[in-house]
PDB file of C-alpha atoms and ligand atoms in Angstrom:
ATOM      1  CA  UNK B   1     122.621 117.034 104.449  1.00  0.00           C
ATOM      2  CA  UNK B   2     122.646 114.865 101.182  1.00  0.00           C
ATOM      3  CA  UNK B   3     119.726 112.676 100.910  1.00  0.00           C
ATOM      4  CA  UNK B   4     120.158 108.946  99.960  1.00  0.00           C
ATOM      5  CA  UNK B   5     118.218 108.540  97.041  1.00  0.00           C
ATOM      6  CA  UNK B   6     117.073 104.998  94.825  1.00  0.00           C
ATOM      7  CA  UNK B   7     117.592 105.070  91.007  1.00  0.00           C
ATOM      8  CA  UNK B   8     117.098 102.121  89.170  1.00  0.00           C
ATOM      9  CA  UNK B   9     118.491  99.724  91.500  1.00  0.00           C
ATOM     10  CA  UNK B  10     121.304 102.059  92.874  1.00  0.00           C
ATOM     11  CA  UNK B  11     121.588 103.818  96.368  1.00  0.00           C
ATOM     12  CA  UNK B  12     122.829 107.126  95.281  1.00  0.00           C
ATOM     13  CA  UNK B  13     123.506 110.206  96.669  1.00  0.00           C
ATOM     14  CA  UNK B  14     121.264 112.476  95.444  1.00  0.00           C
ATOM     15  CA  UNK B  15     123.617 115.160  93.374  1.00  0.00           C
ATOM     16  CA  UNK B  16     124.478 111.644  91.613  1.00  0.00           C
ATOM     17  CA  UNK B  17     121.185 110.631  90.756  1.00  0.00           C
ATOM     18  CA  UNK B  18     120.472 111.385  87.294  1.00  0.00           C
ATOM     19  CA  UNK B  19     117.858 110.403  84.475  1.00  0.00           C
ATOM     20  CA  UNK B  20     117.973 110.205  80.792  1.00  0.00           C
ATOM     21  CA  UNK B  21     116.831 113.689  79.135  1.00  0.00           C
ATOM     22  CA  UNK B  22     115.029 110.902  76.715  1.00  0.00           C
ATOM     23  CA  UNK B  23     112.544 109.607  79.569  1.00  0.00           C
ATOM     24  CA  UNK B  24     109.169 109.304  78.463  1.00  0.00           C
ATOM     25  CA  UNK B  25     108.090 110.457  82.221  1.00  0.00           C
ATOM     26  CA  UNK B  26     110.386 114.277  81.673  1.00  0.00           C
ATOM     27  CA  UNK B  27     109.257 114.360  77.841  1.00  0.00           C
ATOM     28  CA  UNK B  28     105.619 113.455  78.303  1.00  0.00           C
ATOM     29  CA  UNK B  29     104.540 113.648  81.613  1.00  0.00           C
ATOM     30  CA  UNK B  30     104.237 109.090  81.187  1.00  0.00           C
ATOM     31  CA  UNK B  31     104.751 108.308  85.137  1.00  0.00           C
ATOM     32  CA  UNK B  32     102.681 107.451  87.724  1.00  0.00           C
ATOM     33  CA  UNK B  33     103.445 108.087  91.484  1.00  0.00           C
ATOM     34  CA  UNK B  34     102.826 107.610  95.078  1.00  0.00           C
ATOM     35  CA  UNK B  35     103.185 109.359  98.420  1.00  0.00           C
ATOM     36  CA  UNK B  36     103.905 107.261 101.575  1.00  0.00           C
ATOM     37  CA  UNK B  37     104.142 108.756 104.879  1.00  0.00           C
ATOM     38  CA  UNK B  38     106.387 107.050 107.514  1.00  0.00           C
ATOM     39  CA  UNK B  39     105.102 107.983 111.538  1.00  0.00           C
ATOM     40  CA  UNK B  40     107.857 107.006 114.027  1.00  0.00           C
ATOM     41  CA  UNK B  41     109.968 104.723 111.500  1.00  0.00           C
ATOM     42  CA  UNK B  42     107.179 103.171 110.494  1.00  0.00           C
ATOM     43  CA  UNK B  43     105.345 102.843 106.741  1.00  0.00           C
ATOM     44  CA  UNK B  44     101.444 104.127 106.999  1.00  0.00           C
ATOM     45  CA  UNK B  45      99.822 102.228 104.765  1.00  0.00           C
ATOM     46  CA  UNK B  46     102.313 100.828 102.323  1.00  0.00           C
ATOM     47  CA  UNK B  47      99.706  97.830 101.053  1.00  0.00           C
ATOM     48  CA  UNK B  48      97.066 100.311 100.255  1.00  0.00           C
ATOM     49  CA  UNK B  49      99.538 102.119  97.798  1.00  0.00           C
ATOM     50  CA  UNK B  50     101.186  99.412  96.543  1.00  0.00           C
ATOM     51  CA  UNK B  51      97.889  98.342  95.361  1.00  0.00           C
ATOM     52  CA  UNK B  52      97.162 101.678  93.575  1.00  0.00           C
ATOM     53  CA  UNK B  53     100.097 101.693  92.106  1.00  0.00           C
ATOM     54  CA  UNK B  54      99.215  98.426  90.510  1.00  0.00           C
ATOM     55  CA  UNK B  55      96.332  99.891  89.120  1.00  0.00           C
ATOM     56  CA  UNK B  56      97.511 103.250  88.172  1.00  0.00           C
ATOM     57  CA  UNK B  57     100.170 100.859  85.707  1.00  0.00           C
ATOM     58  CA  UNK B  58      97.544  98.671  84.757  1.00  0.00           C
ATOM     59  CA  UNK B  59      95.231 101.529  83.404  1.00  0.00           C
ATOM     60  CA  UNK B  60      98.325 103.004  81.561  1.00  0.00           C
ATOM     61  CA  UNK B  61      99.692  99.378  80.398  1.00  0.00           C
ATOM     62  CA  UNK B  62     102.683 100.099  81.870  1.00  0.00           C
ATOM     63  CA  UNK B  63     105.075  97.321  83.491  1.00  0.00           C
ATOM     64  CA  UNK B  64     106.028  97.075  87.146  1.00  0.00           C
ATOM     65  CA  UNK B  65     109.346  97.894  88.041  1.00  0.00           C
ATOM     66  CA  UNK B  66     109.517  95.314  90.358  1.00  0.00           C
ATOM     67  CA  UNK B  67     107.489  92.785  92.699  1.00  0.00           C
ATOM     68  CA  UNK B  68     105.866  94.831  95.589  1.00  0.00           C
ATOM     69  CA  UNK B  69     108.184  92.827  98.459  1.00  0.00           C
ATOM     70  CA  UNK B  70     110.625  94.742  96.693  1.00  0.00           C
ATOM     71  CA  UNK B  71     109.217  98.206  96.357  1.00  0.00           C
ATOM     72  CA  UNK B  72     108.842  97.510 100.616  1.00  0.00           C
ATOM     73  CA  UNK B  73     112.162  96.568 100.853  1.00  0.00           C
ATOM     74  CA  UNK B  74     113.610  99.737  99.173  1.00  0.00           C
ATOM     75  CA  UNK B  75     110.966 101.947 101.251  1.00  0.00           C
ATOM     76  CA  UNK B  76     112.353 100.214 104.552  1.00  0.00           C
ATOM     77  CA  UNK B  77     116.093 100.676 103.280  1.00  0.00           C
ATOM     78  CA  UNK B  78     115.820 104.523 102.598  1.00  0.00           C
ATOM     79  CA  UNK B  79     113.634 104.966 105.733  1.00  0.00           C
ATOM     80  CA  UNK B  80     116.719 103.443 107.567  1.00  0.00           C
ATOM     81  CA  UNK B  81     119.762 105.218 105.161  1.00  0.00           C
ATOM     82  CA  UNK B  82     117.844 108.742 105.695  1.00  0.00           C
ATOM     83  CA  UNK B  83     117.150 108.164 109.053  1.00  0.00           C
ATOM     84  CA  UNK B  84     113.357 109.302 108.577  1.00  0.00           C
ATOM     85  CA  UNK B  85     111.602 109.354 111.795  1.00  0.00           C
ATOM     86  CA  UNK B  86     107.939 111.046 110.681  1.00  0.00           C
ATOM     87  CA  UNK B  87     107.925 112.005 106.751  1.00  0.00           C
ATOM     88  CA  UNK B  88     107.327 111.119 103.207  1.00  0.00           C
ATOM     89  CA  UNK B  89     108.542 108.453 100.639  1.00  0.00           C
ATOM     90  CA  UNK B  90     108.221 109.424  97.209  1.00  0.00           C
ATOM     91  CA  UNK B  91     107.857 106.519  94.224  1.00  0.00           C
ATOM     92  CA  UNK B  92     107.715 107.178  90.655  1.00  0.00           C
ATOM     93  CA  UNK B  93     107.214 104.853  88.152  1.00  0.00           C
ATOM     94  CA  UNK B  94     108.158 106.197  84.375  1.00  0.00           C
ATOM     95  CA  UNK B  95     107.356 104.113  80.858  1.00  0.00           C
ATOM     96  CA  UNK B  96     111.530 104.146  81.239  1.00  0.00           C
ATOM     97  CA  UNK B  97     113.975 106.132  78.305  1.00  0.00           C
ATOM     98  CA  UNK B  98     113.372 105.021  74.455  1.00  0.00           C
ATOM     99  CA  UNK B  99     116.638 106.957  73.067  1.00  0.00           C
ATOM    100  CA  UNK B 100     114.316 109.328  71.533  1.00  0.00           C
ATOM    101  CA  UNK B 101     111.018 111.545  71.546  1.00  0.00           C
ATOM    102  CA  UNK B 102     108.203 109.316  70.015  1.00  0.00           C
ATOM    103  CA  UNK B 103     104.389 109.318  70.883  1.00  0.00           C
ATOM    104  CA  UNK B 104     104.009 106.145  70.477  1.00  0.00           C
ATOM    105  CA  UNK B 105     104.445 104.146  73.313  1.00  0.00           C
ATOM    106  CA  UNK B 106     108.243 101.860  73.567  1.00  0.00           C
ATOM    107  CA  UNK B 107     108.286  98.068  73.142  1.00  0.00           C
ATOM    108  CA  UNK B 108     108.241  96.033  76.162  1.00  0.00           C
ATOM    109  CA  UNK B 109     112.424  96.092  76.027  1.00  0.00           C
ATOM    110  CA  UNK B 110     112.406  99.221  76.958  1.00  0.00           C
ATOM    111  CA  UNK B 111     112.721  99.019  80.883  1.00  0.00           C
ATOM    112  CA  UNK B 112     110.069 101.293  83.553  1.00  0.00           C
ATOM    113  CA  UNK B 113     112.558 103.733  85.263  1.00  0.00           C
ATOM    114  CA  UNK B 114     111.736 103.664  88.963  1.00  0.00           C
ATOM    115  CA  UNK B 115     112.824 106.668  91.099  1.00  0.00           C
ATOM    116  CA  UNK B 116     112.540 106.781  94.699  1.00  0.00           C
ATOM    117  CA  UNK B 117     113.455 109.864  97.527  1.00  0.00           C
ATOM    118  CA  UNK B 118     112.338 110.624 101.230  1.00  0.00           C
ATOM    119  CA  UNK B 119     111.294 113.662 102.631  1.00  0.00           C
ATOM    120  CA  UNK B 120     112.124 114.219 106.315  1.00  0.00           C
ATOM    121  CA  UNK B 121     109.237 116.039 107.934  1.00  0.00           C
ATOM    122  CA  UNK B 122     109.483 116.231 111.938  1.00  0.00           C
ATOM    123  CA  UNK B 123     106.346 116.385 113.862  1.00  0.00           C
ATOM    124  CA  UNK B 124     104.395 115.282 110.388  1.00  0.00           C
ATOM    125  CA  UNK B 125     101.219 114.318 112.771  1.00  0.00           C
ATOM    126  CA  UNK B 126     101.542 117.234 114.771  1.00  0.00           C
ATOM    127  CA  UNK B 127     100.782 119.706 111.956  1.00  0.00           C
ATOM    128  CA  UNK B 128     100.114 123.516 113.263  1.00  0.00           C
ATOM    129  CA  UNK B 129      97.623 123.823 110.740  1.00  0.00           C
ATOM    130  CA  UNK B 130      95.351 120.887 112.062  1.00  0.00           C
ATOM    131  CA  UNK B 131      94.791 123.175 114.726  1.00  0.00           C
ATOM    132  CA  UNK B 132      93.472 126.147 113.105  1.00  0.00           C
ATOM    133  CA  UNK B 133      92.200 124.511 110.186  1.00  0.00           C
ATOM    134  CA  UNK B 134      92.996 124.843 106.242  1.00  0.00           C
ATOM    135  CA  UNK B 135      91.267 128.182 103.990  1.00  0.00           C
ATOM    136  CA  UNK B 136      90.002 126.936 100.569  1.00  0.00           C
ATOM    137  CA  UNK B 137      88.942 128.787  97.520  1.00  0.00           C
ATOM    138  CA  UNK B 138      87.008 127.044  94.664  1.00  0.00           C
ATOM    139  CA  UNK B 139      88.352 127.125  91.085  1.00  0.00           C
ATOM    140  CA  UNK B 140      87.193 125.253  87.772  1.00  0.00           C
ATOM    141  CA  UNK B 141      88.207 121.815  87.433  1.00  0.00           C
ATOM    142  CA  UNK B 142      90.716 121.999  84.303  1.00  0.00           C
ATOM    143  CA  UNK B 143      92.482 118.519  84.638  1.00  0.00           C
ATOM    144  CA  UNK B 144      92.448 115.429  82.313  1.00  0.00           C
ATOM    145  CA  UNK B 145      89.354 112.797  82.517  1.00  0.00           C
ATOM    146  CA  UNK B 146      90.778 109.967  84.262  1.00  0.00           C
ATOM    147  CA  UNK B 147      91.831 111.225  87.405  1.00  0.00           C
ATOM    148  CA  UNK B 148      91.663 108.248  89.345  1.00  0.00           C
ATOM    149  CA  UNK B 149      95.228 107.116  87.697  1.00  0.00           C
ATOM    150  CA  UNK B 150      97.966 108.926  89.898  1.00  0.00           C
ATOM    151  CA  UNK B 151     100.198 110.258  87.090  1.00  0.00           C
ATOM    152  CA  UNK B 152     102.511 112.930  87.489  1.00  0.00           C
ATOM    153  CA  UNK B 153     100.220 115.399  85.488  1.00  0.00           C
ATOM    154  CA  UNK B 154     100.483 118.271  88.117  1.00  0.00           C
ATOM    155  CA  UNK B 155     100.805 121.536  85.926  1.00  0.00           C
ATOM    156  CA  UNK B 156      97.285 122.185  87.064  1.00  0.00           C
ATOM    157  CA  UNK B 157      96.898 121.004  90.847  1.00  0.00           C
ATOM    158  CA  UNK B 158     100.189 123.671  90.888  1.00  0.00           C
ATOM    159  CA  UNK B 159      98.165 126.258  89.568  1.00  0.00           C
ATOM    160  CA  UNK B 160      95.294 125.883  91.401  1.00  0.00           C
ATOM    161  CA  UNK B 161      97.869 125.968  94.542  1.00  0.00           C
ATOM    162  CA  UNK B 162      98.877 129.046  93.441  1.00  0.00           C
ATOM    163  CA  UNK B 163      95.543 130.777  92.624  1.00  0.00           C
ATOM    164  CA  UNK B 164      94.860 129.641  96.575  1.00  0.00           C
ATOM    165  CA  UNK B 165      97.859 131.607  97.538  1.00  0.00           C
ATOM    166  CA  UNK B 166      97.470 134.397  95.739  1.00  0.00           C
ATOM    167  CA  UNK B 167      93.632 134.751  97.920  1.00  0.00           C
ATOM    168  CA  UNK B 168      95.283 133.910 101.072  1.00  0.00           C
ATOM    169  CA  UNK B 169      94.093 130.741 101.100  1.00  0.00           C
ATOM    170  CA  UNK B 170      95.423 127.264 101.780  1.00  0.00           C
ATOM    171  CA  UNK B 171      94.268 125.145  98.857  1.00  0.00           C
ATOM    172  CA  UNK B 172      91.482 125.090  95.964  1.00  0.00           C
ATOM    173  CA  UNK B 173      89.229 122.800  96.110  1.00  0.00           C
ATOM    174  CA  UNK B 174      88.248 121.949  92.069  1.00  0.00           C
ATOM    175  CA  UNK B 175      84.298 122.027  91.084  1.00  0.00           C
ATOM    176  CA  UNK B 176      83.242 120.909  87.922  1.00  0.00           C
ATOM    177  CA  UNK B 177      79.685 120.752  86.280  1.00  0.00           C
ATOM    178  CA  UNK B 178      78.493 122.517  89.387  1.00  0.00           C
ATOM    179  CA  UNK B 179      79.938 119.711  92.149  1.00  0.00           C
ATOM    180  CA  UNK B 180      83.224 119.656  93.684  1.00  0.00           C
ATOM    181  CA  UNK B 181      86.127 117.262  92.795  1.00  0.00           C
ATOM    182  CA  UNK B 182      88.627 117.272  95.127  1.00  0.00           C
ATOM    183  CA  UNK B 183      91.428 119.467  96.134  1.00  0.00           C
ATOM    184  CA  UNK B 184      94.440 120.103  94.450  1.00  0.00           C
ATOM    185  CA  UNK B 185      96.490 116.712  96.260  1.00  0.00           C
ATOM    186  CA  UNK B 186      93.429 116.080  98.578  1.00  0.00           C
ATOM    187  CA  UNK B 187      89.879 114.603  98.866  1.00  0.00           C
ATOM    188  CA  UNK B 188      86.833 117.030  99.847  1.00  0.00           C
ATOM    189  CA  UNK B 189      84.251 116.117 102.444  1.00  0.00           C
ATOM    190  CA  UNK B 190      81.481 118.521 104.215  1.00  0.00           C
ATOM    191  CA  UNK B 191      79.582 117.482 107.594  1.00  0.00           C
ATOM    192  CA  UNK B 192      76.034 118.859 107.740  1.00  0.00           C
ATOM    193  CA  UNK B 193      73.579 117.394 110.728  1.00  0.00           C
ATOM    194  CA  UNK B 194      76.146 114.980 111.565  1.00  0.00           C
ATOM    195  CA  UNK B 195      76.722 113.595 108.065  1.00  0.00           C
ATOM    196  CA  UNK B 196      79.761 113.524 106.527  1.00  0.00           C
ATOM    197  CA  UNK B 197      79.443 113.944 102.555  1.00  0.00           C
ATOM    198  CA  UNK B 198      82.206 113.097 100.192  1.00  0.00           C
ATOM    199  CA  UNK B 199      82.151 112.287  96.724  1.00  0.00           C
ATOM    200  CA  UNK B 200      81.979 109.046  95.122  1.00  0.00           C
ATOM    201  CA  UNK B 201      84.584 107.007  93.408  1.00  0.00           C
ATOM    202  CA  UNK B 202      84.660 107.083  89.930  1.00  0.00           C
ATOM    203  CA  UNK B 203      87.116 108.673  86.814  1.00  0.00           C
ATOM    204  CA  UNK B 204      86.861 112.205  88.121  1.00  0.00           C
ATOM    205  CA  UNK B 205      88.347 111.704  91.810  1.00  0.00           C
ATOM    206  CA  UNK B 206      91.833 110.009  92.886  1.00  0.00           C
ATOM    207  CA  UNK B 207      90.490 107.236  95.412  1.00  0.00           C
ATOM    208  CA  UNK B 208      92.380 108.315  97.898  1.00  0.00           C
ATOM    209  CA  UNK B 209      94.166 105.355 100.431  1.00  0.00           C
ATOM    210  CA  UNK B 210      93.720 107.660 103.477  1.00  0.00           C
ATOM    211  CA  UNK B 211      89.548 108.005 102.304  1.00  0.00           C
ATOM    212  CA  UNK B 212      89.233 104.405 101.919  1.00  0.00           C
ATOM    213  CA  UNK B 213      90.287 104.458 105.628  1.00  0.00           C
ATOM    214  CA  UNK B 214      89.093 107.115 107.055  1.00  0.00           C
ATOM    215  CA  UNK B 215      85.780 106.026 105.759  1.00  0.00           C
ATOM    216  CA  UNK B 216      85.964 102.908 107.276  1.00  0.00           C
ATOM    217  CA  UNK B 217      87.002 104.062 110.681  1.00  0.00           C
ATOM    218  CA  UNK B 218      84.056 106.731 110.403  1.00  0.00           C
ATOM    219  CA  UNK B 219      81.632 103.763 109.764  1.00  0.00           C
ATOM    220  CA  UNK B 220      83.533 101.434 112.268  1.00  0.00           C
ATOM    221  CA  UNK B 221      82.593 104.865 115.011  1.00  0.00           C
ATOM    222  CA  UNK B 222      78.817 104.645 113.409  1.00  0.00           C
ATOM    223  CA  UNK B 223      79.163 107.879 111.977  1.00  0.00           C
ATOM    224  CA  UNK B 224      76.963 108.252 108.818  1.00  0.00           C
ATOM    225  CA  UNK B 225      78.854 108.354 105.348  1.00  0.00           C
ATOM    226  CA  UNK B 226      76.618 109.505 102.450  1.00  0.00           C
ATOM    227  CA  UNK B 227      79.226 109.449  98.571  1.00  0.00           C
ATOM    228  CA  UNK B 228      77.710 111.093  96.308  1.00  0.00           C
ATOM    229  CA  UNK B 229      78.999 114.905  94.578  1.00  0.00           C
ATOM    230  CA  UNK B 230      78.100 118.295  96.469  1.00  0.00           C
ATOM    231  CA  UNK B 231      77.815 121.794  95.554  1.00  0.00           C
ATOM    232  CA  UNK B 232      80.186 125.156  96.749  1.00  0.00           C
ATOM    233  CA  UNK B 233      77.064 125.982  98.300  1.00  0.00           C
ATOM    234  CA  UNK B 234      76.308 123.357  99.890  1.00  0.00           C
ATOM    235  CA  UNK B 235      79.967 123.278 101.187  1.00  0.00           C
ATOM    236  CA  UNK B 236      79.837 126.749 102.583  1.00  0.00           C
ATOM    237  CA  UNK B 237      76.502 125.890 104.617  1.00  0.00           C
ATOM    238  CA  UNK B 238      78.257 123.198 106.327  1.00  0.00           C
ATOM    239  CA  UNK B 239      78.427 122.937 110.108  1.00  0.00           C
ATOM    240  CA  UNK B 240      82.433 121.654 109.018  1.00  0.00           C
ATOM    241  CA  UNK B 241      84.613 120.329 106.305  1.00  0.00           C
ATOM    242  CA  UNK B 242      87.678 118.492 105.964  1.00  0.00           C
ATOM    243  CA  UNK B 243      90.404 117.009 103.864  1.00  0.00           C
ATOM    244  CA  UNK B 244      92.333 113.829 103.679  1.00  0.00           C
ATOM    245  CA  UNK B 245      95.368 112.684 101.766  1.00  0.00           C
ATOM    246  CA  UNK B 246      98.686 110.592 102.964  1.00  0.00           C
ATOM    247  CA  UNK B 247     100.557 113.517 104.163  1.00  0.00           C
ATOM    248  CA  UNK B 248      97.967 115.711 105.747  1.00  0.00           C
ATOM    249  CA  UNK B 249      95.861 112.459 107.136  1.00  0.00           C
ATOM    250  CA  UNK B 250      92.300 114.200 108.227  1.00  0.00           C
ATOM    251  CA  UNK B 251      93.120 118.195 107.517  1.00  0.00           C
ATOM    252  CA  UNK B 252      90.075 120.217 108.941  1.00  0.00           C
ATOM    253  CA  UNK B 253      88.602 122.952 106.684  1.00  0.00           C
ATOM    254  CA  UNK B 254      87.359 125.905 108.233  1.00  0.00           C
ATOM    255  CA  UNK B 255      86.283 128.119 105.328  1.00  0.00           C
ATOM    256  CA  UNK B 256      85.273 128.404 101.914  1.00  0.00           C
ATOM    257  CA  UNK B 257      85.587 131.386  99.528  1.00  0.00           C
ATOM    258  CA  UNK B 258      85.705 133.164 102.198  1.00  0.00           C
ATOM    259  CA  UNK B 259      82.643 131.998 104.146  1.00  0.00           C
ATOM    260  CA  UNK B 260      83.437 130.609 107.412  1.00  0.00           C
ATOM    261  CA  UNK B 261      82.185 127.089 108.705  1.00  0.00           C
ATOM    262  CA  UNK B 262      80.204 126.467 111.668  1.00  0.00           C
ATOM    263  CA  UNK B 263      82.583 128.664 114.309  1.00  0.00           C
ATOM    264  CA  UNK B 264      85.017 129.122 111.779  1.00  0.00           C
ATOM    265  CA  UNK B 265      87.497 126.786 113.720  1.00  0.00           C
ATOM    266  CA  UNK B 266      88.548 122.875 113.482  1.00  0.00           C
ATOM    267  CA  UNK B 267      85.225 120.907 113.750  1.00  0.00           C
ATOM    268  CA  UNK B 268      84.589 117.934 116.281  1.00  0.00           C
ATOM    269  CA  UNK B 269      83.708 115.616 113.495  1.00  0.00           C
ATOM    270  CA  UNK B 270      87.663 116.314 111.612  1.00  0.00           C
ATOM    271  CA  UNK B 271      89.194 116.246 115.264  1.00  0.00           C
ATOM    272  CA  UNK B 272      87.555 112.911 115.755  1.00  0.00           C
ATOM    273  CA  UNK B 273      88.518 111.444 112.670  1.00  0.00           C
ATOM    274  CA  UNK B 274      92.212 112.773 112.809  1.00  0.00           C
ATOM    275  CA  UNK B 275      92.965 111.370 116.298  1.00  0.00           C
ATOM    276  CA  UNK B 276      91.032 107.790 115.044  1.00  0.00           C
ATOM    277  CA  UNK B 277      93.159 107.756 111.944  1.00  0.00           C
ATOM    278  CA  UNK B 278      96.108 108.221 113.487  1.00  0.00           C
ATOM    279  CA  UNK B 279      95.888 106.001 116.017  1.00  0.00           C
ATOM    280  CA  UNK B 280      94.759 102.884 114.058  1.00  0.00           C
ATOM    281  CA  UNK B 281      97.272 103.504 111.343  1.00  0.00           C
ATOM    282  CA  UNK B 282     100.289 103.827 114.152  1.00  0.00           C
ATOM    283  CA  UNK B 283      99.114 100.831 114.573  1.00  0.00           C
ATOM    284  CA  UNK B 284      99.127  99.050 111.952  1.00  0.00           C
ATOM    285  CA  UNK B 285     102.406 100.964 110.562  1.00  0.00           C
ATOM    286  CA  UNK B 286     105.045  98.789 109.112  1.00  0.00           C
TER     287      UNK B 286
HETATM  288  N1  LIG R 301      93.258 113.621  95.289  1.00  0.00           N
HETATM  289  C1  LIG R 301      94.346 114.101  94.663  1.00  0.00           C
HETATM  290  C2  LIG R 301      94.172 114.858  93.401  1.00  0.00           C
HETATM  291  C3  LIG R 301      95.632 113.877  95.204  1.00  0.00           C
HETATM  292  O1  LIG R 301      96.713 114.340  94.568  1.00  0.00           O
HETATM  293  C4  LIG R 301      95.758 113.177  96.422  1.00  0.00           C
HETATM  294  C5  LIG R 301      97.108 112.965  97.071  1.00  0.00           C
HETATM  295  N2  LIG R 301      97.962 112.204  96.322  1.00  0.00           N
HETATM  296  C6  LIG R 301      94.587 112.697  97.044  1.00  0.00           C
HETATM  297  C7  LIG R 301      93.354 112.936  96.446  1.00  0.00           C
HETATM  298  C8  LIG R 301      94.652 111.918  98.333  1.00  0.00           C
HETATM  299  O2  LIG R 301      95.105 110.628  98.104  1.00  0.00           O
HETATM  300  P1  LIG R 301      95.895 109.827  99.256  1.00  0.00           P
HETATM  301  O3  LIG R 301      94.964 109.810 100.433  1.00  0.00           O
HETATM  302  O4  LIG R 301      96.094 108.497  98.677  1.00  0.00           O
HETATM  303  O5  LIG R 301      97.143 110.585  99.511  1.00  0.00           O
END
């Protein structure tokens, strides 16, 4: 079935939705983006990325497209013209279509192109993989410095998908100067002695919406949260592990390189946090 997409202020159907072969975010890779998952109808979370996407534009002096009521409003209206139930909302923000290939960045005339699709995904919380738990490799870090702006720069996050599928594993998670990033479209966290360790925020991480909650639910449950960097190593010592990001909420992690965690299967610590997330952002779902 033809989705309902949004295109610069247009409902379209999707074969109709077109951009410019001129925009800076095809030609350059000038866009920033964000991933919302709906849960029964609902938005998860739609504050906490409407903020990011704020700052994402900010860093990369780019306009808004519009006020965030509105960005709600259009999530709510393709929700209800796709008939999404549990799924995804993609938003992508571009520095908009110059006429022409330039480095330099437009003048303020030129207009942000904002795109907008759904992805249906039944049964989004009820992931088969949650229950056997996610296989990660490690692989260099290769990406740009300033990886806590969410552009569309992918080319390597694919790659490093890829290289993960080619070992029979799920995802990569990145490791650079010795400590691991993130995964490819995920934060990384290890739980040794009841300790959950995840990396600190700074230029070489997204900051994740679903970590900024999941943290706080895990101190809300007095769990202990140390941020600061860890090694492979340390990673494949751990009694668990665990991912987060908007569409896989709290993914367990049951090996690295090869090395199984703790029994090798989902840990209580990532069970815990999964059902916790969920519930509280059902919740609060918009
Ligand atoms: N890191 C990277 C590199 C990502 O691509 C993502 C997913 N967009 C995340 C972390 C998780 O962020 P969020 O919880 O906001 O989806």
């Amino acid at each position: 079935m033809s989705r309902t997409v949004y295109v610069n202020g247009q409902y379209l159907p999707e074969e109709e939705a077109k951009v410019s072969i001129f925009d800076r975010g095809f030609l350059m890779a000038d866009a920033v983006y964000e991933v919302t998952s709906v849960l029964g109808g609902k938005l998860i979370d739609f504050a906490g990325h409407a903020a990011r996407l704020a700052r994402s534009l900010g860093e990369l002096d780019m306009a808004a497209p519009c006020p965030d009521a509105e960005l709600l409003a259009i999530h709510r209206e393709l929700v209800t013209r796709n008939e999404i139930v549990d799924g995804l909302i993609y938003l992508q923000v571009t520095r908009g279509n110059p006429g022409d290939r330039d480095f330099a960045f437009p003048d303020a005339s030129v207009k942000p192109t904002l795109v907008m699709f759904t992805q249906s995904k039944p049964g989004l919380a009820d992931s088969p993989q949650a229950k056997v738990g996610m296989k990660v490799i490690s692989i260099d870090d290769l990406r740009w410095a300033r990886r806590d702006i969410k552009t569309v720069q992918l080319l390597y996050p694919s790659m490093g998908k890829m290289m993960a599928k080619k070992a029979g594993a799920d995802d990569a998670w990145m490791v650079e100067d010795g400590f691991v990033t993130e995964g490819t479209s995920n934060n990384a966290y290890l739980v040794k002695g009841g300790r959950i360790v995840t990396r600190q925020l700074g230029t070489e991480i997204l900051h994740g919406i679903t970590r900024a909650a999941v943290v706080r639910f895990a101190r809300e449950a007095q769990m202990e949260i140390e941020e600061r960097p860890f090694t492979i190593d340390e990673a494949k010592a751990a009694d668990e592990a665990f991912i987060t990001s908007a569409s896989a909420f709290v993914m367990p992690v049951v090996s690295v390189d090869g090395v199984a965690l703790g029994s090798g299967t989902p840990g209580p610590v990532a069970t815990r946090l999964r059902e916790i997330y969920l519930d509280e952002m059902r919740k609060a779902a918009i």
